[in-house]
JSON list of C-alpha atoms in Angstrom, two decimals:
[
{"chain": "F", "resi": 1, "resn": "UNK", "atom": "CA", "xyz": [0.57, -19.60, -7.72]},
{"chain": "F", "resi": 2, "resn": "UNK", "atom": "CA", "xyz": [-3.07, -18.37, -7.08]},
{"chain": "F", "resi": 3, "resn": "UNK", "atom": "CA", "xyz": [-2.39, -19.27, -2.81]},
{"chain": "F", "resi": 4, "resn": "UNK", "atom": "CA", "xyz": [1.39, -17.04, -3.03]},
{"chain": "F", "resi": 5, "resn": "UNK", "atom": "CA", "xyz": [-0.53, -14.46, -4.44]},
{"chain": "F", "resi": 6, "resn": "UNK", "atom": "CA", "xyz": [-3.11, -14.13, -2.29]},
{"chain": "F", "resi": 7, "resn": "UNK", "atom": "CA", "xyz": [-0.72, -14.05, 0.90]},
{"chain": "F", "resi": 8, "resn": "UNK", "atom": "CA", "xyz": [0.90, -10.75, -1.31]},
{"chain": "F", "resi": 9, "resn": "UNK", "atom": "CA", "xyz": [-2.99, -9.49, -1.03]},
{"chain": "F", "resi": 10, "resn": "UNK", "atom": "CA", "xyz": [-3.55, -9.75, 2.15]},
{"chain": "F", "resi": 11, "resn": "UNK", "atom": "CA", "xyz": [-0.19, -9.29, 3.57]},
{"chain": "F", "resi": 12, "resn": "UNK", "atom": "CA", "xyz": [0.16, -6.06, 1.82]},
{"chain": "F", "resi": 13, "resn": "UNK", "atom": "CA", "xyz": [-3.62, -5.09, 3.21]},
{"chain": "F", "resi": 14, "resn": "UNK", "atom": "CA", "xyz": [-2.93, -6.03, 6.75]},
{"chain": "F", "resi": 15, "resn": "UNK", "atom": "CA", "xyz": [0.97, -3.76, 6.49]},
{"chain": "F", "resi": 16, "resn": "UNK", "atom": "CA", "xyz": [-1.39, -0.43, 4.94]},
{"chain": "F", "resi": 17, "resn": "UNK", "atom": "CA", "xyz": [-4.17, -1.01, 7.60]},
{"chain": "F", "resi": 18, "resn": "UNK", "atom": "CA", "xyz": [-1.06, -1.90, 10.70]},
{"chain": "F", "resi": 19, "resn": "UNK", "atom": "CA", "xyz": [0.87, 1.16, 9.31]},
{"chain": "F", "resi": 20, "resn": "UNK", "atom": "CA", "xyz": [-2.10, 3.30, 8.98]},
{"chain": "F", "resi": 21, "resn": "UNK", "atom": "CA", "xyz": [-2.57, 2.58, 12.85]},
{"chain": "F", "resi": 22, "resn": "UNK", "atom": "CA", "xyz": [0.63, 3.14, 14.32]},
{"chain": "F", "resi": 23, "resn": "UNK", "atom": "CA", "xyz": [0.62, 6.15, 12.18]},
{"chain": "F", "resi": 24, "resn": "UNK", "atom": "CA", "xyz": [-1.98, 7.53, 13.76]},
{"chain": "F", "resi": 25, "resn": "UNK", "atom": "CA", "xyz": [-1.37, 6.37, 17.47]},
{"chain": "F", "resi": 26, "resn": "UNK", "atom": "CA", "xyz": [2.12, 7.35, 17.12]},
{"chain": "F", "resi": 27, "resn": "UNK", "atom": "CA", "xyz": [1.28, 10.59, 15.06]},
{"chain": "F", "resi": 28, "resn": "UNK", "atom": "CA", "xyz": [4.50, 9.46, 12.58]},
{"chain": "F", "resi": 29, "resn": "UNK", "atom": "CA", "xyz": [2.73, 11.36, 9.58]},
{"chain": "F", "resi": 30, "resn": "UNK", "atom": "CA", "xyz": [6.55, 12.64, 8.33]},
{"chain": "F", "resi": 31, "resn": "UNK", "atom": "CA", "xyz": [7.80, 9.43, 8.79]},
{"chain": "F", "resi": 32, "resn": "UNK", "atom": "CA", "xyz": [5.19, 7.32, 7.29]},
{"chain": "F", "resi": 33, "resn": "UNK", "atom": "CA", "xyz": [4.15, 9.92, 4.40]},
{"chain": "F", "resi": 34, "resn": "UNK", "atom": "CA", "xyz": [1.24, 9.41, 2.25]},
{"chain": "F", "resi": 35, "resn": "UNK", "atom": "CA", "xyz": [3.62, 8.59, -0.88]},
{"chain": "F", "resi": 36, "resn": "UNK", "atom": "CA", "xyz": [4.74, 5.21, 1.05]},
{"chain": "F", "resi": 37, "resn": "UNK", "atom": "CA", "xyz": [0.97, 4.16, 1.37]},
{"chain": "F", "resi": 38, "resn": "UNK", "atom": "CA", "xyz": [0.12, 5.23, -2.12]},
{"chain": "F", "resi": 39, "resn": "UNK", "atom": "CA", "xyz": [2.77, 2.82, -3.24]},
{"chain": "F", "resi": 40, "resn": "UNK", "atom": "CA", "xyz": [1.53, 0.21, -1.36]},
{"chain": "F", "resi": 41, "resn": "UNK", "atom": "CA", "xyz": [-2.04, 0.50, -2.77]},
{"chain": "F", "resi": 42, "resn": "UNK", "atom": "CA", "xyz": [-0.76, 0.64, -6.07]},
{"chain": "F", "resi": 43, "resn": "UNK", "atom": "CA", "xyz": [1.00, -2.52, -5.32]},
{"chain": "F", "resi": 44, "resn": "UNK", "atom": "CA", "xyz": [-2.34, -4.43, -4.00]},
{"chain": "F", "resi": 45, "resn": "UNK", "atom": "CA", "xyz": [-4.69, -3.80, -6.26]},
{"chain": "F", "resi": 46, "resn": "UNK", "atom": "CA", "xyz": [-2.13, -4.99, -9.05]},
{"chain": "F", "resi": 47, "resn": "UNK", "atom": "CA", "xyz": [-2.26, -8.24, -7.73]},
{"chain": "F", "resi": 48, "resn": "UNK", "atom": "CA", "xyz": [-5.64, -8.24, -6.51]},
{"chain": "F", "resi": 49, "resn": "UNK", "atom": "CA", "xyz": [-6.17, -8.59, -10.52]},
{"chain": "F", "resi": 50, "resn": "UNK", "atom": "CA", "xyz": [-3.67, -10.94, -10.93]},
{"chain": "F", "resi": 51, "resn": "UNK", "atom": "CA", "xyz": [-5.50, -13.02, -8.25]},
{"chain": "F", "resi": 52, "resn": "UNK", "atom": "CA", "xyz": [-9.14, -12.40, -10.16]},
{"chain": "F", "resi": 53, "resn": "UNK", "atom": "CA", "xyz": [-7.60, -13.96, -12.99]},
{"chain": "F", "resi": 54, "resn": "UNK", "atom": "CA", "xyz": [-6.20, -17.02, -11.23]},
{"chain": "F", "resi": 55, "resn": "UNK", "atom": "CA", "xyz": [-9.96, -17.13, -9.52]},
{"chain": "F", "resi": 56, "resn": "UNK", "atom": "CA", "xyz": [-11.36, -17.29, -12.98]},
{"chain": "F", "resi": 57, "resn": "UNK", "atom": "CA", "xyz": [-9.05, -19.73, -14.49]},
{"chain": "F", "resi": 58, "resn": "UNK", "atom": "CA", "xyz": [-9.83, -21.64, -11.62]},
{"chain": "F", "resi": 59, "resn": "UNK", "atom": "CA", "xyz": [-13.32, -22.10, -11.68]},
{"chain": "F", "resi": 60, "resn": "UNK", "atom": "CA", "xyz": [-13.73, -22.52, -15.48]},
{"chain": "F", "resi": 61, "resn": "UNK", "atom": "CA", "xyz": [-10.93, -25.32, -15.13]},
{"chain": "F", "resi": 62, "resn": "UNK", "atom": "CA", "xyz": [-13.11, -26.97, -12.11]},
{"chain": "F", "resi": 63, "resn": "UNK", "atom": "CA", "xyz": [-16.45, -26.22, -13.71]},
{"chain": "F", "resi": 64, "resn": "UNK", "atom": "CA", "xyz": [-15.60, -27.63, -17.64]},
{"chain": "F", "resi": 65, "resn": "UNK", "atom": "CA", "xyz": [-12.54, -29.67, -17.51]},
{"chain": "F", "resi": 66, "resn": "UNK", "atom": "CA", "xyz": [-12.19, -31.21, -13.82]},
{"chain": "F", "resi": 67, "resn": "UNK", "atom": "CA", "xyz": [-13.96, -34.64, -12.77]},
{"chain": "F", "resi": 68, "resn": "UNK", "atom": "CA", "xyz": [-17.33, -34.88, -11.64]},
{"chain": "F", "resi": 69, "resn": "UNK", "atom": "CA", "xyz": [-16.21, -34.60, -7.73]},
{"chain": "F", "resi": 70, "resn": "UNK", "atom": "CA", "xyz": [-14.76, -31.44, -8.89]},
{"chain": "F", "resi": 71, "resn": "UNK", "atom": "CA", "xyz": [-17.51, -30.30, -11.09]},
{"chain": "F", "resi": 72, "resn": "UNK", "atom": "CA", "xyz": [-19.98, -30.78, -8.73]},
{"chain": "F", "resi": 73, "resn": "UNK", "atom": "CA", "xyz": [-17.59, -28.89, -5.60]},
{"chain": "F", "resi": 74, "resn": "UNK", "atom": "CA", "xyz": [-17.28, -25.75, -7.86]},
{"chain": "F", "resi": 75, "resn": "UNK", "atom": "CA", "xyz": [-21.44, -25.61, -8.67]},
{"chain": "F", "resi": 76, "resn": "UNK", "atom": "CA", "xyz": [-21.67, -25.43, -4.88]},
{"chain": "F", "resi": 77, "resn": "UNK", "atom": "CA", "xyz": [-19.18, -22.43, -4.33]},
{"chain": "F", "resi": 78, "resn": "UNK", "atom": "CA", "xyz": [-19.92, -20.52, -7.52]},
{"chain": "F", "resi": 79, "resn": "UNK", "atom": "CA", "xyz": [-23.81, -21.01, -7.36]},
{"chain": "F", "resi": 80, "resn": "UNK", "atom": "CA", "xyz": [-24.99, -23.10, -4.96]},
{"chain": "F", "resi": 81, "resn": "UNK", "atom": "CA", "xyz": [-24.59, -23.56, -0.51]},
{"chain": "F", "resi": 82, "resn": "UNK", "atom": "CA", "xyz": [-21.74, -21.34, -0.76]},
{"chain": "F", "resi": 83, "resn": "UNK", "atom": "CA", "xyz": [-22.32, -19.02, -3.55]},
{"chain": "F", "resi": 84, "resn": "UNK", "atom": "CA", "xyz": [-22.79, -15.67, -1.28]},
{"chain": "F", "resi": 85, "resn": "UNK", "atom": "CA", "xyz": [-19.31, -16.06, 0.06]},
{"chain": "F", "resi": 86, "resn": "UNK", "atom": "CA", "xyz": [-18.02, -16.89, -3.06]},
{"chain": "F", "resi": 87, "resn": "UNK", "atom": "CA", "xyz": [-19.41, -13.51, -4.78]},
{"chain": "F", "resi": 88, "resn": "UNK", "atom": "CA", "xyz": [-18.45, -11.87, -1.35]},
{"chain": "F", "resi": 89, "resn": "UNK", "atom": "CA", "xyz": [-14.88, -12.66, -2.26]},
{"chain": "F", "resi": 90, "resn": "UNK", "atom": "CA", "xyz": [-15.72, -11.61, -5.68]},
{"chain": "F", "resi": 91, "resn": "UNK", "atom": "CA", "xyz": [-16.83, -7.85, -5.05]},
{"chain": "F", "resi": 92, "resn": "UNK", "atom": "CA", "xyz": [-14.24, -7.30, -2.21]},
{"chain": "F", "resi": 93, "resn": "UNK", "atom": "CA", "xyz": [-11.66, -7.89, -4.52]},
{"chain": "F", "resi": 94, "resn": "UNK", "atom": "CA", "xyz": [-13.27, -5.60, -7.12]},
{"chain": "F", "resi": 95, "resn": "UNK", "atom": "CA", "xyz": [-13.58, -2.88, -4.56]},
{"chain": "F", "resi": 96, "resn": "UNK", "atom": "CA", "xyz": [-9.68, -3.76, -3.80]},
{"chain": "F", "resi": 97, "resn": "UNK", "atom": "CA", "xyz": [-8.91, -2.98, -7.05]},
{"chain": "F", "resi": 98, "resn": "UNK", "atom": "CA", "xyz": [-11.42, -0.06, -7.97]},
{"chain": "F", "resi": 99, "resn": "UNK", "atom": "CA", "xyz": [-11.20, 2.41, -5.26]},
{"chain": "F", "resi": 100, "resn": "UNK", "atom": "CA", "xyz": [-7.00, 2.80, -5.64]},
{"chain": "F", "resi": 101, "resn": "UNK", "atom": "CA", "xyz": [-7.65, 3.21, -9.10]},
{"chain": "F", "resi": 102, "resn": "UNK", "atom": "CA", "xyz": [-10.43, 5.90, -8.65]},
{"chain": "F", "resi": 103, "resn": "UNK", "atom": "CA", "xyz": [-8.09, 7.74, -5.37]},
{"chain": "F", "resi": 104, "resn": "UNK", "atom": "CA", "xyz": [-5.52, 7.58, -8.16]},
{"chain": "F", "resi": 105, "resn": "UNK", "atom": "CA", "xyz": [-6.84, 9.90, -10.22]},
{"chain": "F", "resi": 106, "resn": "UNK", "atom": "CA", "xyz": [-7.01, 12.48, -7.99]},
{"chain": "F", "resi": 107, "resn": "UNK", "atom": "CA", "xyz": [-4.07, 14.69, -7.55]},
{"chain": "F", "resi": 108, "resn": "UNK", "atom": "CA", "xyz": [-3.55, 12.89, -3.83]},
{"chain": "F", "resi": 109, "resn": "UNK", "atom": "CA", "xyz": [-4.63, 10.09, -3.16]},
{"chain": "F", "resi": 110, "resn": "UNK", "atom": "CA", "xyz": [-6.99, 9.86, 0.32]},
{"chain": "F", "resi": 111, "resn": "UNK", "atom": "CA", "xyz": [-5.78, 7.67, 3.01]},
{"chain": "F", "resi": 112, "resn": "UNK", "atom": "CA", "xyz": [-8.98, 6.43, 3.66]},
{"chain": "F", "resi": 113, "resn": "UNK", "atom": "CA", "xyz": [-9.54, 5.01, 0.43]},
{"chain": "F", "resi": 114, "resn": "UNK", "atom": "CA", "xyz": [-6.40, 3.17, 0.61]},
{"chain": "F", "resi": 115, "resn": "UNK", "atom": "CA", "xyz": [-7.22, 1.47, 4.12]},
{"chain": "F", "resi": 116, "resn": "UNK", "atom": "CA", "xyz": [-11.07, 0.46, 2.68]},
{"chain": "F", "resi": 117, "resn": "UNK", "atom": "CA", "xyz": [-9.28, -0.99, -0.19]},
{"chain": "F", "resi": 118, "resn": "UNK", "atom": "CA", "xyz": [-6.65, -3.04, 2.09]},
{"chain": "F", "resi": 119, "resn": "UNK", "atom": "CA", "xyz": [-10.16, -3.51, 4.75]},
{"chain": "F", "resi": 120, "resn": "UNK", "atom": "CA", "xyz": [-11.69, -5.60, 1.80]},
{"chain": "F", "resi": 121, "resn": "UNK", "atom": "CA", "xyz": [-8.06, -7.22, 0.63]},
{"chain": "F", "resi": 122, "resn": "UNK", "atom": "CA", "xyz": [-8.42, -8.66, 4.06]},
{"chain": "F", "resi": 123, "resn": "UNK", "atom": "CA", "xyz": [-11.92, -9.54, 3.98]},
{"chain": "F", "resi": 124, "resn": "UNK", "atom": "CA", "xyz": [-11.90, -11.70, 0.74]},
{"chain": "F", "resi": 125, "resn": "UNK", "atom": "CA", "xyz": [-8.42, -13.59, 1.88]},
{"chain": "F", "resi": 126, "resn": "UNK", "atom": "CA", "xyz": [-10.42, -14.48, 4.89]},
{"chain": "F", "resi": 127, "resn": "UNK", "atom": "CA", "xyz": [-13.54, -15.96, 3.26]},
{"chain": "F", "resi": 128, "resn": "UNK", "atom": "CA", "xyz": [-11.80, -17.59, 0.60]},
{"chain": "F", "resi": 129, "resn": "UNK", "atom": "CA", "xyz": [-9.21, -19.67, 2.90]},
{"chain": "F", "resi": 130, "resn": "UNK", "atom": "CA", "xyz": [-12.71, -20.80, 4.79]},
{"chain": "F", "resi": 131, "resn": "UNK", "atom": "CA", "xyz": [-14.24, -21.49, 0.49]},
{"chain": "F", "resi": 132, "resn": "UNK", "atom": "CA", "xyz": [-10.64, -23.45, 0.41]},
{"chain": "F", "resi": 133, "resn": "UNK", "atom": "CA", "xyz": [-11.43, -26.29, 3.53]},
{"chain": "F", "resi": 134, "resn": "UNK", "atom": "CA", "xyz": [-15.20, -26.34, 4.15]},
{"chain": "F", "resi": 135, "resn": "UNK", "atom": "CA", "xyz": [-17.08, -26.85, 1.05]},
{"chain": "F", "resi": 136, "resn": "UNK", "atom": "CA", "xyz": [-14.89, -29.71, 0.02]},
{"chain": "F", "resi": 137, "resn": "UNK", "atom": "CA", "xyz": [-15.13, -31.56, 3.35]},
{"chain": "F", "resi": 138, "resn": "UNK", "atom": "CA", "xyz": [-18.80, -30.35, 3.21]},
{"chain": "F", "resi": 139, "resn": "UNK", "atom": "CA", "xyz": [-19.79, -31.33, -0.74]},
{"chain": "F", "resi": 140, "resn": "UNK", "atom": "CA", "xyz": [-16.93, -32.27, -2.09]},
{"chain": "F", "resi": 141, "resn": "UNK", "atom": "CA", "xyz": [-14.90, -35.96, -2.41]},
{"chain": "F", "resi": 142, "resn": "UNK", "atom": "CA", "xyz": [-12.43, -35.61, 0.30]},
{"chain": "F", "resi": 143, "resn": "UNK", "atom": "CA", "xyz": [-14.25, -35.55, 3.29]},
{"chain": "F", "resi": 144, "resn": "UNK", "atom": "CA", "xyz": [-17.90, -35.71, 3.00]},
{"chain": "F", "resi": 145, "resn": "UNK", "atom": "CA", "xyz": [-20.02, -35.35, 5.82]},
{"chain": "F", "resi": 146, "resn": "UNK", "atom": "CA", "xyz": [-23.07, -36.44, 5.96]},
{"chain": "F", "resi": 147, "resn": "UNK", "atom": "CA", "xyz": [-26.72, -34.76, 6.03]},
{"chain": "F", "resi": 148, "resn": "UNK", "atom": "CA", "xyz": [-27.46, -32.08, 6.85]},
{"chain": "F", "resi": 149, "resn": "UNK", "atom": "CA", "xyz": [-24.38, -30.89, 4.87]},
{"chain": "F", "resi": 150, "resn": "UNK", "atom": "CA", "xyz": [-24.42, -27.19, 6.11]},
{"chain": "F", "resi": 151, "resn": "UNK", "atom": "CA", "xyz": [-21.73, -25.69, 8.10]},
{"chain": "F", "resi": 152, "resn": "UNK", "atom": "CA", "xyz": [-22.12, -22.82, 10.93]},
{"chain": "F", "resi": 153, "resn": "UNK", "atom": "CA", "xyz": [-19.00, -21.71, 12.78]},
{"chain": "F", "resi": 154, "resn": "UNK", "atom": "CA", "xyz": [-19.61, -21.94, 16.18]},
{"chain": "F", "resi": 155, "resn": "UNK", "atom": "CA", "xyz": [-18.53, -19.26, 18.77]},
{"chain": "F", "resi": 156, "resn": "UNK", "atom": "CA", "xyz": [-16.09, -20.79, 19.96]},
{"chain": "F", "resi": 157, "resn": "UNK", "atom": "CA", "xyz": [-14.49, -20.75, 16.57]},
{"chain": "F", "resi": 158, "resn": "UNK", "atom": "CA", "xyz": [-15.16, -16.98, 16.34]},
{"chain": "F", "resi": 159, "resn": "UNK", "atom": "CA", "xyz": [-13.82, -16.43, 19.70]},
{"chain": "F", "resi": 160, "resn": "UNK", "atom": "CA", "xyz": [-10.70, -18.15, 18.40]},
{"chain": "F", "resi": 161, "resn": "UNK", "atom": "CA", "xyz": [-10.54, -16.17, 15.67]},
{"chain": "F", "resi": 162, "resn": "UNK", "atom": "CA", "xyz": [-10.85, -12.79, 17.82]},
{"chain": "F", "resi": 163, "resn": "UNK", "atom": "CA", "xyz": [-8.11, -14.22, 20.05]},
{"chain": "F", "resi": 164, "resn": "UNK", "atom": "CA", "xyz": [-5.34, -14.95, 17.36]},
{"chain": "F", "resi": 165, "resn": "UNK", "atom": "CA", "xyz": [-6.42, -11.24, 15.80]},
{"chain": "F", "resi": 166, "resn": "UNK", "atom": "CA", "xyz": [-5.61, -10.18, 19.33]},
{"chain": "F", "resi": 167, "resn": "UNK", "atom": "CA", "xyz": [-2.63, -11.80, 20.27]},
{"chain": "F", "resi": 168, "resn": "UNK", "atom": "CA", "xyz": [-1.03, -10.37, 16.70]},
{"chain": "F", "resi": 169, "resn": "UNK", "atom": "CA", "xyz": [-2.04, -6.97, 17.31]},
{"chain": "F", "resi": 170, "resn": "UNK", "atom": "CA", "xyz": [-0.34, -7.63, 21.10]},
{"chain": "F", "resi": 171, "resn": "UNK", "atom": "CA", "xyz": [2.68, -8.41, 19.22]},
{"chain": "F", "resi": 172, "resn": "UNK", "atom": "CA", "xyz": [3.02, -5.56, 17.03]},
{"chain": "F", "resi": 173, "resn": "UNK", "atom": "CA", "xyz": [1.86, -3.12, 20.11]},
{"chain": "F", "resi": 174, "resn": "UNK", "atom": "CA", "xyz": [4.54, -4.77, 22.27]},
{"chain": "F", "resi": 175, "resn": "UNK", "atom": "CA", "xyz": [7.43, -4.15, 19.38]},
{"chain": "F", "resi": 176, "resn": "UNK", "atom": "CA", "xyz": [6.75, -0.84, 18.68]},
{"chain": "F", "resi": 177, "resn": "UNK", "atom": "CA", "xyz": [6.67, 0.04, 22.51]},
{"chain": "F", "resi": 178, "resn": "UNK", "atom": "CA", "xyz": [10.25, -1.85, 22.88]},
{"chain": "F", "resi": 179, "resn": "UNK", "atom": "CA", "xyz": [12.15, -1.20, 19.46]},
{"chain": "F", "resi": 180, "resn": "UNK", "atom": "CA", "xyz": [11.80, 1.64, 16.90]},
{"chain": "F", "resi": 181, "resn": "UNK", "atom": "CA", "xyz": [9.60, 1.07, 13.92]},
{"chain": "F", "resi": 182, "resn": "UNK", "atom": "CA", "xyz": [11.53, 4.00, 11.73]},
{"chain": "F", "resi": 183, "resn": "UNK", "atom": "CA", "xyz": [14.57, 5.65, 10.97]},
{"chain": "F", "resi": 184, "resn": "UNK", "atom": "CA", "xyz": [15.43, 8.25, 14.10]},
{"chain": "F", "resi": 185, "resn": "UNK", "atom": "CA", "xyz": [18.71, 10.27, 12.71]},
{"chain": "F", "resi": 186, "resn": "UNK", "atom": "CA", "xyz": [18.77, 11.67, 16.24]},
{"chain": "F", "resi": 187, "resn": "UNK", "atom": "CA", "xyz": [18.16, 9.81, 19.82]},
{"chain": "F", "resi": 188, "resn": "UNK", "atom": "CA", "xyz": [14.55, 10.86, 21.37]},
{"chain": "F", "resi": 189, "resn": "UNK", "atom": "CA", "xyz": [14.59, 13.77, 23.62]},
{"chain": "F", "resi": 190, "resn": "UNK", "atom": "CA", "xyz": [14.45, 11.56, 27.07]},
{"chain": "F", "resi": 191, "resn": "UNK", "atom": "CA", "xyz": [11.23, 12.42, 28.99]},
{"chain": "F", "resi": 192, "resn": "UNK", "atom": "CA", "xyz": [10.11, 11.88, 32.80]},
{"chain": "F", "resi": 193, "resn": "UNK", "atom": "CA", "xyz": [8.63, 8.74, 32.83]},
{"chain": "F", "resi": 194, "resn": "UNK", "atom": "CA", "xyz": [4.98, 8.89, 34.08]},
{"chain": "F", "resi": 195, "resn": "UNK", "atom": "CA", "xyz": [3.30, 7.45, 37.04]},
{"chain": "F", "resi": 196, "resn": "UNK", "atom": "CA", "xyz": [2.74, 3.66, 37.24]},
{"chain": "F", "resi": 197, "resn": "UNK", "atom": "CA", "xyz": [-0.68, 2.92, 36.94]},
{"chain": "F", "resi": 198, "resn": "UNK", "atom": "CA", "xyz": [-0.73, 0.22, 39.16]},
{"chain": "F", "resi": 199, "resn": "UNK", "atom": "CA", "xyz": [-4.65, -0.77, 37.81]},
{"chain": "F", "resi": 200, "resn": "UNK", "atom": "CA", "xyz": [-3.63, -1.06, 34.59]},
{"chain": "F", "resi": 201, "resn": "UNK", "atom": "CA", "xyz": [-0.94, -3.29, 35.49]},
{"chain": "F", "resi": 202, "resn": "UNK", "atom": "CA", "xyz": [-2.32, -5.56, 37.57]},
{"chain": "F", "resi": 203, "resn": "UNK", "atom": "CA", "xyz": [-4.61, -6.14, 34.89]},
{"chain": "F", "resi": 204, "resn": "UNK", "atom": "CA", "xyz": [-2.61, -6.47, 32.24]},
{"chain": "F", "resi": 205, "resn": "UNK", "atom": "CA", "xyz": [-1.33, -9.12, 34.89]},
{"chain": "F", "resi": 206, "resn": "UNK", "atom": "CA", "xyz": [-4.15, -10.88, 35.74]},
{"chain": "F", "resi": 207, "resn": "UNK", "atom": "CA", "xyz": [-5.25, -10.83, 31.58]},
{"chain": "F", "resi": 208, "resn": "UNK", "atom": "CA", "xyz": [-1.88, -12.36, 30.80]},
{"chain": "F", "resi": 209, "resn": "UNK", "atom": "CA", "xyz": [-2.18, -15.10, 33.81]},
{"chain": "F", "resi": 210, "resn": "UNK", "atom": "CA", "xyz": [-6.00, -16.26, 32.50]},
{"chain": "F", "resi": 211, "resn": "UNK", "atom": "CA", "xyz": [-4.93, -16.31, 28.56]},
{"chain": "F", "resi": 212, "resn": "UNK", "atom": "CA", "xyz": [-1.82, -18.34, 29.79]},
{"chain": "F", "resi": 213, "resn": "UNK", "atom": "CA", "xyz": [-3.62, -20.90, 31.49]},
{"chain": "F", "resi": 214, "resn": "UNK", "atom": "CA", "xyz": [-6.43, -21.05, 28.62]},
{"chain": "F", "resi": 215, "resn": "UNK", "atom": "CA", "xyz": [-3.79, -21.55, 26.35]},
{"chain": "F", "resi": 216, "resn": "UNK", "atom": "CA", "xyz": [-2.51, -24.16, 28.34]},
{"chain": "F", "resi": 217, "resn": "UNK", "atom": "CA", "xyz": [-5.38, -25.86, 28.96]},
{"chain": "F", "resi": 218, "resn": "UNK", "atom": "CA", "xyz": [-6.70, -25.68, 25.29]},
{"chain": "F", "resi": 219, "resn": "UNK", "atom": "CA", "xyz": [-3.18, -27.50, 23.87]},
{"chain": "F", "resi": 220, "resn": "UNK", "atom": "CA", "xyz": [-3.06, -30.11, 26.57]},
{"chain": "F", "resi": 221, "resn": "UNK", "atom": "CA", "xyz": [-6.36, -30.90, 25.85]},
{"chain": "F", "resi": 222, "resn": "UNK", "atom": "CA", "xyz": [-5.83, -31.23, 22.05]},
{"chain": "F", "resi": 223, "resn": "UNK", "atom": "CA", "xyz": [-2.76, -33.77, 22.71]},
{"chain": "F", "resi": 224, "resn": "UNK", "atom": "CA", "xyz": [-5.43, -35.87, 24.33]},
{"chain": "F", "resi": 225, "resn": "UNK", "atom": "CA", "xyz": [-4.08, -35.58, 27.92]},
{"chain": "F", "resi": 226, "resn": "UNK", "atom": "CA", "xyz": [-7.46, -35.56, 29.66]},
{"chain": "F", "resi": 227, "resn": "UNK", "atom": "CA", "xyz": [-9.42, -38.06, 27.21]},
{"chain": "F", "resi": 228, "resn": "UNK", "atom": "CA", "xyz": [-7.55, -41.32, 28.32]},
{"chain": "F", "resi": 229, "resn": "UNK", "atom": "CA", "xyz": [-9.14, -43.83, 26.02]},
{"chain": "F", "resi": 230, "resn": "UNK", "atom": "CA", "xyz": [-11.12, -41.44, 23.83]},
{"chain": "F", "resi": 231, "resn": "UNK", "atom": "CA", "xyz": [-9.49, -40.62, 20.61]},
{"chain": "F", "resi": 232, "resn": "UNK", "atom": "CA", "xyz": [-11.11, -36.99, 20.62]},
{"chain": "F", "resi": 233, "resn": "UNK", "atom": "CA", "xyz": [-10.48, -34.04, 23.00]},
{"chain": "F", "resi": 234, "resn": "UNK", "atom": "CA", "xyz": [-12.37, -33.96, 26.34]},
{"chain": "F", "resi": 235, "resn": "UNK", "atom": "CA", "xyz": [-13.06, -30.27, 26.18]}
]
């Protein structure tokens, strides 16, 4: 229950801050009205609570009641190797659920509050899915490493992480350009279509092309295609 309901967190963060955006870039302020994103914070920092409880109940369950393994895994997230990223999770999800209750109480609600609220929804759904795999691989009984047991992402894994942000936010940029993202009770006044700018294309182009091949490259690699006897990827 605690994993569905943090996929409501931060898939209700990541619609405010997306709608926020188009709403903007598209200037659909009478479309998207403040109401709908007041709802919508509402919404996340009710379960942001409901999470904080499940994040409780689970670390007094792992800390007093769970075998030794366990015991010893939730020392290192709550106070030990990985205790600032556990309390990082910790006061995001406060601030998810304090600043729409304190926008609430003003007669309208501020936008910006809203998308800082669903910023740090996003943040703390991040760290704790990396709390979730590494410090039980790193300290705990299903994988253990061994010494040093510290863990640094690499930038390669940041880079990967920058990429997959990217290629969603290509998505949504290439649906809203092709289909309509609200309710038009009248067809759009047609409009001369402007000059091709044939830079901007041929990079776009050339972009696609190089993130093809990397892509490419990267999966044939992980199905072991270029490390013949080796059991791990060449690149």
């Amino acid at each position: 229950p605690a994993f569905v309901v943090m996929a409501s967190v931060s898939g209700i963060g990541m619609v405010i801050l997306v709608g926020l955006g188009v709403r903007r870039m598209l200037n659909l302020y009478d479309r998207l009205p403040d109401a709908t994103f007041n709802w919508l914070g509402r919404l996340l920092w009710i379960v942001s609570l409901v999470y904080l409880y499940f994040m409780a109940v689970e670390e007094l369950t792992a800390t007093y009641a769970a075998p030794e393994a366990d015991r010893h895994l939730a020392h290192e997230v709550v106070g030990g190797h990985f205790a600032g990223l556990f309390w990082l999770v910790v006061v995001s999800l406060l601030l998810t659920v304090a600043i729409p209750v304190v926008t609430s109480l003003r007669p309208r609600w501020a936008m910006a509050g809203v998308g800082t609220a669903a910023f740090f929804a996003n943040v703390a759904a991040v760290v704790k899915r990396f709390l979730i795999v590494v410090p039980s691989q790193t300290h705990g009984a299903l994988l253990p490493v061994e010494a040093p047991r510290a863990y640094q992402p690499t930038w390669i894994e940041y880079g990967m992480v920058l990429g997959l942000a990217s290629l969603m936010a290509l998505f949504v940029l290439v649906f809203i350009r092709i289909f309509p993202i609200v309710p038009t009770s009248h067809p759009l006044p047609s409009e001369p279509r402007p000059p091709r700018e044939w830079r901007r294309t041929g990079a776009t182009i050339a972009t696609t092309l190089l993130a093809s091949a990397l892509v490419t490259i990267g999966l044939a690699d992980s199905f072991r295609l270029f490390s013949g006897a080796e059991h791990d990827p060449r690149i």
